[in-house]
């Protein structure tokens, strides 16, 4: 038995929680606030600004809104956001170095609202990035959206991974294997693992009430990563550029609901020309 009503019992290890309508309402609020936080950050991220400054902004935003930053003190992590620049794949730690023209950066924020977690990340392109960097960012956003489009009740986790992998590899990019999306809800990282590669029809069946993240990391070079001595920062082994976007979603009776869409229409760059919200 791999699925359990989230409100009825304590799941055994690895069991997948199926949430009710009141949980969807909680996730909408958490997802929206995390997205609003990113709306602020992607507009503030410019050459010359430090990632430490963006981290301060995010922490203050969270506390002003009565939310808790999920990353702060998570397994010893000391910041509110992760800022992963250029060949950093994920879990880059904010610092006092100014962002540089031509950098690409992922900003990842997770906020807890009334116990529910909204986890989302976007890329920003700082100033005039090279065309191949811009292209990687576009491909990665498209990969996330194809993964979301593949999510429906009766489908499987493999449908999502396959949609992402086929698209990314078709564009001569590679999919990171060492990090994955995850179940989410009252827990930050819950079952199941949501890998961004795979085969259609394989893996757990998707059922209404499942909450999870989809957060593909796509590299211009090879998929291999290594962790730096700080214990967090993951970089590409070949130092090729890496990009990532993340949404938190819920499976509904008829499809999928995205909890972390940008209320301002700033889901992907360029952010200076926001689409109609
Ligand atoms: N937000 C990341 C995720 O998508 C997790 C970051 S954990 C941290 O799952 F401690 F590094 F912040
Ligand atoms: Co995240
Ligand atoms: Co996540």
Coordinates of C-alpha atoms and ligand atoms in Angstrom, one line a residue:
X1 CA 0.0 0.0 0.0
X2 CA 1.8 3.1 -1.3
X3 CA -0.8 5.8 -0.8
X4 CA -2.5 7.1 2.4
X5 CA -5.1 9.8 3.2
X6 CA -2.8 12.5 4.7
X7 CA -5.3 13.6 7.3
X8 CA -6.2 10.1 8.6
X9 CA -3.0 8.4 9.6
X10 CA 0.7 8.6 10.0
X11 CA 2.3 7.3 6.8
X12 CA 4.9 4.6 7.0
X13 CA 8.3 5.5 5.4
X14 CA 7.9 6.0 1.7
X15 CA 4.1 6.2 1.7
X16 CA 2.7 8.9 -0.5
X17 CA 0.2 11.3 1.2
X18 CA -3.1 12.1 -0.6
X19 CA -4.3 15.5 0.6
X20 CA -7.8 16.9 0.9
X21 CA -9.3 20.2 -0.3
X22 CA -8.4 22.1 2.8
X23 CA -4.7 21.2 2.2
X24 CA -5.0 22.5 -1.4
X25 CA -6.2 25.8 0.1
X26 CA -3.1 25.8 2.5
X27 CA -0.8 25.1 -0.5
X28 CA -2.3 27.9 -2.6
X29 CA -1.5 30.4 0.2
X30 CA 2.1 29.1 0.7
X31 CA 2.8 28.7 -3.0
X32 CA 1.5 32.2 -3.7
X33 CA 3.6 33.8 -1.0
X34 CA 6.8 32.0 -2.2
X35 CA 6.0 33.2 -5.7
X36 CA 5.5 36.8 -4.5
X37 CA 8.9 36.6 -2.8
X38 CA 10.5 35.6 -6.0
X39 CA 8.7 38.4 -7.9
X40 CA 10.5 40.8 -5.6
X41 CA 13.9 39.0 -5.8
X42 CA 14.0 38.6 -9.6
X43 CA 13.4 42.4 -10.0
X44 CA 16.1 43.3 -7.5
X45 CA 18.7 40.9 -8.9
X46 CA 21.0 43.1 -11.1
X47 CA 24.8 43.3 -11.7
X48 CA 26.5 44.8 -8.7
X49 CA 23.9 43.6 -6.2
X50 CA 25.0 40.8 -3.8
X51 CA 23.3 37.5 -3.2
X52 CA 23.5 38.3 0.5
X53 CA 21.4 41.4 0.0
X54 CA 18.8 39.3 -1.9
X55 CA 18.8 36.8 1.0
X56 CA 18.2 39.6 3.5
X57 CA 15.3 40.8 1.4
X58 CA 13.7 37.4 1.3
X59 CA 14.1 36.8 5.0
X60 CA 12.5 40.2 5.8
X61 CA 9.7 39.6 3.3
X62 CA 8.9 36.2 4.9
X63 CA 8.8 37.5 8.5
X64 CA 6.8 40.6 7.5
X65 CA 4.2 38.3 6.0
X66 CA 4.1 36.0 9.0
X67 CA 5.8 33.2 7.1
X68 CA 8.8 31.0 8.0
X69 CA 11.8 30.5 5.6
X70 CA 12.0 26.7 5.4
X71 CA 15.7 26.7 4.5
X72 CA 16.8 28.8 7.5
X73 CA 18.4 26.2 9.9
X74 CA 17.4 23.3 7.7
X75 CA 20.1 20.7 8.2
X76 CA 22.4 23.5 9.4
X77 CA 21.8 25.8 6.3
X78 CA 22.1 29.4 7.4
X79 CA 20.2 31.3 4.8
X80 CA 16.7 31.9 3.5
X81 CA 17.4 31.4 -0.2
X82 CA 19.8 29.4 -2.4
X83 CA 21.5 31.4 -5.1
X84 CA 23.2 29.2 -7.8
X85 CA 25.3 31.1 -10.3
X86 CA 26.5 29.8 -13.7
X87 CA 28.1 26.3 -13.2
X88 CA 26.5 26.0 -9.8
X89 CA 23.7 23.4 -10.1
X90 CA 21.9 24.1 -6.9
X91 CA 22.2 25.0 -3.2
X92 CA 24.5 27.9 -3.8
X93 CA 25.0 29.9 -0.6
X94 CA 24.4 33.7 -0.6
X95 CA 27.5 35.8 0.0
X96 CA 28.9 39.3 -0.3
X97 CA 30.2 39.0 -3.9
X98 CA 28.4 41.4 -6.3
X99 CA 26.6 39.7 -9.3
X100 CA 28.3 40.2 -12.6
X101 CA 27.0 41.2 -16.0
X102 CA 26.5 38.0 -18.0
X103 CA 25.9 35.7 -15.0
X104 CA 22.9 33.5 -14.9
X105 CA 21.5 32.6 -11.5
X106 CA 18.8 30.4 -9.9
X107 CA 17.1 31.8 -6.9
X108 CA 15.3 29.2 -4.8
X109 CA 12.9 30.0 -2.0
X110 CA 10.7 27.9 0.3
X111 CA 8.2 29.6 2.6
X112 CA 6.1 28.0 5.3
X113 CA 2.6 29.5 5.7
X114 CA 0.3 28.0 8.4
X115 CA 2.5 24.8 8.2
X116 CA 2.3 24.4 4.4
X117 CA 5.4 24.6 2.2
X118 CA 5.6 26.6 -1.0
X119 CA 8.9 25.8 -2.8
X120 CA 9.8 27.5 -6.1
X121 CA 12.8 28.8 -8.1
X122 CA 13.5 30.8 -11.2
X123 CA 16.5 31.8 -13.3
X124 CA 17.6 35.4 -13.7
X125 CA 19.8 36.6 -16.5
X126 CA 22.1 39.4 -15.3
X127 CA 22.6 42.0 -18.0
X128 CA 23.8 40.8 -21.3
X129 CA 24.3 37.0 -21.0
X130 CA 25.8 35.0 -23.9
X131 CA 23.3 33.5 -26.3
X132 CA 24.1 29.9 -25.1
X133 CA 23.4 30.9 -21.5
X134 CA 20.1 32.5 -22.5
X135 CA 19.2 29.4 -24.6
X136 CA 19.9 27.1 -21.6
X137 CA 17.6 29.2 -19.5
X138 CA 14.8 28.9 -22.1
X139 CA 15.3 25.2 -22.5
X140 CA 15.1 24.6 -18.8
X141 CA 11.9 26.6 -18.4
X142 CA 10.4 24.7 -21.3
X143 CA 11.5 21.4 -19.7
X144 CA 9.7 22.3 -16.5
X145 CA 6.6 23.2 -18.3
X146 CA 6.6 20.0 -20.3
X147 CA 7.0 18.1 -17.1
X148 CA 4.0 19.9 -15.6
X149 CA 1.9 19.3 -18.7
X150 CA 2.7 15.5 -18.4
X151 CA 1.3 15.4 -14.8
X152 CA -2.3 14.1 -14.6
X153 CA -4.2 11.6 -12.5
X154 CA -3.8 8.1 -13.9
X155 CA -0.4 9.1 -15.4
X156 CA 2.9 8.2 -13.7
X157 CA 6.0 9.9 -12.3
X158 CA 7.8 8.4 -15.3
X159 CA 5.6 10.4 -17.7
X160 CA 7.0 13.6 -16.1
X161 CA 10.6 12.5 -16.1
X162 CA 10.4 11.3 -19.7
X163 CA 8.8 14.5 -20.9
X164 CA 11.6 16.5 -19.3
X165 CA 14.5 14.2 -20.4
X166 CA 13.3 13.8 -24.0
X167 CA 13.0 17.6 -24.5
X168 CA 16.3 18.5 -22.8
X169 CA 18.3 15.8 -24.5
X170 CA 16.7 16.7 -27.8
X171 CA 18.1 20.1 -27.3
X172 CA 21.6 18.6 -26.7
X173 CA 21.5 19.4 -23.0
X174 CA 21.8 16.9 -20.1
X175 CA 19.6 16.2 -17.1
X176 CA 21.1 16.2 -13.6
X177 CA 20.5 12.8 -11.9
X178 CA 21.9 13.5 -8.4
X179 CA 19.0 15.8 -7.3
X180 CA 15.3 15.5 -7.8
X181 CA 11.9 17.0 -7.0
X182 CA 10.1 15.7 -3.9
X183 CA 6.8 15.3 -2.2
X184 CA 5.9 18.4 -0.2
X185 CA 3.1 19.6 2.1
X186 CA 3.4 19.9 5.9
X187 CA 6.9 18.4 5.3
X188 CA 9.5 20.2 3.2
X189 CA 10.9 17.0 1.6
X190 CA 8.5 14.1 1.6
X191 CA 7.9 11.0 -0.5
X192 CA 8.0 10.5 -3.4
X193 CA 11.2 11.4 -5.2
X194 CA 10.4 13.1 -8.5
X195 CA 13.3 12.4 -10.9
X196 CA 13.6 14.4 -14.0
X197 CA 14.4 11.5 -16.4
X198 CA 12.7 8.2 -17.0
X199 CA 10.2 6.2 -19.1
X200 CA 6.5 6.8 -19.7
X201 CA 4.3 4.6 -17.7
X202 CA 7.0 3.8 -15.1
X203 CA 7.1 4.8 -11.5
X204 CA 4.3 5.6 -9.1
X205 CA 0.8 6.4 -10.4
X206 CA -0.2 10.0 -10.0
X207 CA -3.4 10.3 -7.9
X208 CA -5.6 13.3 -7.0
X209 CA -4.3 14.9 -3.8
X210 CA -0.6 14.3 -4.4
X211 CA 1.6 17.3 -3.8
X212 CA 5.2 17.5 -5.2
X213 CA 7.8 19.7 -6.7
X214 CA 9.1 19.5 -10.3
X215 CA 12.6 21.2 -10.4
X216 CA 14.7 20.0 -13.3
X217 CA 18.4 21.0 -13.3
X218 CA 19.7 21.0 -16.9
X219 CA 23.3 21.3 -18.0
X220 CA 24.9 22.5 -21.2
X221 CA 27.6 19.9 -20.7
X222 CA 27.7 16.5 -19.0
X223 CA 25.2 15.7 -16.2
X224 CA 27.9 15.0 -13.5
X225 CA 27.9 17.1 -10.3
X226 CA 30.1 17.4 -7.2
X227 CA 29.6 19.1 -3.9
X228 CA 32.1 21.7 -2.7
X229 CA 33.8 21.7 0.7
X230 CA 31.1 23.9 2.2
X231 CA 29.0 20.8 2.1
X232 CA 26.2 22.5 0.1
X233 CA 27.2 24.0 -3.2
X234 CA 26.7 21.6 -6.1
X235 CA 28.6 22.3 -9.3
X236 CA 28.9 20.7 -12.7
X237 CA 32.0 18.5 -12.8
X238 CA 32.9 19.8 -16.2
X239 CA 32.2 23.4 -15.1
X240 CA 29.5 23.7 -17.8
X241 CA 26.6 26.1 -17.2
X242 CA 23.5 24.7 -15.4
X243 CA 20.0 26.1 -15.0
X244 CA 16.9 25.2 -13.0
X245 CA 13.3 26.2 -12.5
X246 CA 10.9 24.8 -9.8
X247 CA 7.2 24.8 -9.2
X248 CA 5.2 23.2 -6.4
X249 CA 2.1 21.4 -7.9
X250 CA -0.9 19.3 -6.8
X251 CA -2.6 16.6 -8.7
X252 CA -6.4 17.3 -9.1
X253 CA -9.3 15.1 -10.3
X254 CA -8.8 16.5 -13.8
X255 CA -5.2 17.5 -14.1
X256 CA -2.6 19.5 -12.2
X257 CA -2.7 22.7 -10.2
X258 CA 0.5 24.9 -10.0
X259 CA 0.7 26.5 -6.6
X260 CA 3.7 28.7 -7.2
X261 CA 2.8 30.6 -10.4
X262 CA 3.9 34.3 -10.4
X263 CA 1.0 36.6 -9.5
X264 CA 2.8 39.3 -11.5
X265 CA 3.4 37.2 -14.6
X266 CA 7.2 37.0 -13.9
X267 CA 7.5 33.2 -14.2
X268 CA 10.5 33.3 -16.6
X269 CA 12.8 36.0 -18.0
X270 CA 12.9 38.6 -19.4
X271 CA 11.3 40.2 -16.3
X272 CA 11.3 43.7 -17.6
X273 CA 8.5 42.9 -19.9
X274 CA 6.0 41.1 -17.6
X275 CA 3.3 39.1 -19.4
X276 CA -0.3 39.9 -18.5
X277 CA -0.9 38.2 -15.1
Ligands
LIG1 N1 14.6 24.6 -2.0 C1 15.4 23.4 -2.2 C2 14.5 22.4 -2.9 O1 14.1 22.7 -3.9 C3 16.0 22.9 -1.0 C4 17.1 23.8 -0.4 S1 17.6 23.1 1.1 C5 18.7 24.2 1.6 O2 14.2 21.3 -2.4 F1 18.9 24.0 2.8 F2 19.8 24.2 0.8 F3 18.2 25.4 1.5
LIG2 CO1 13.4 24.7 -4.0
LIG3 CO1 12.3 21.6 -4.0

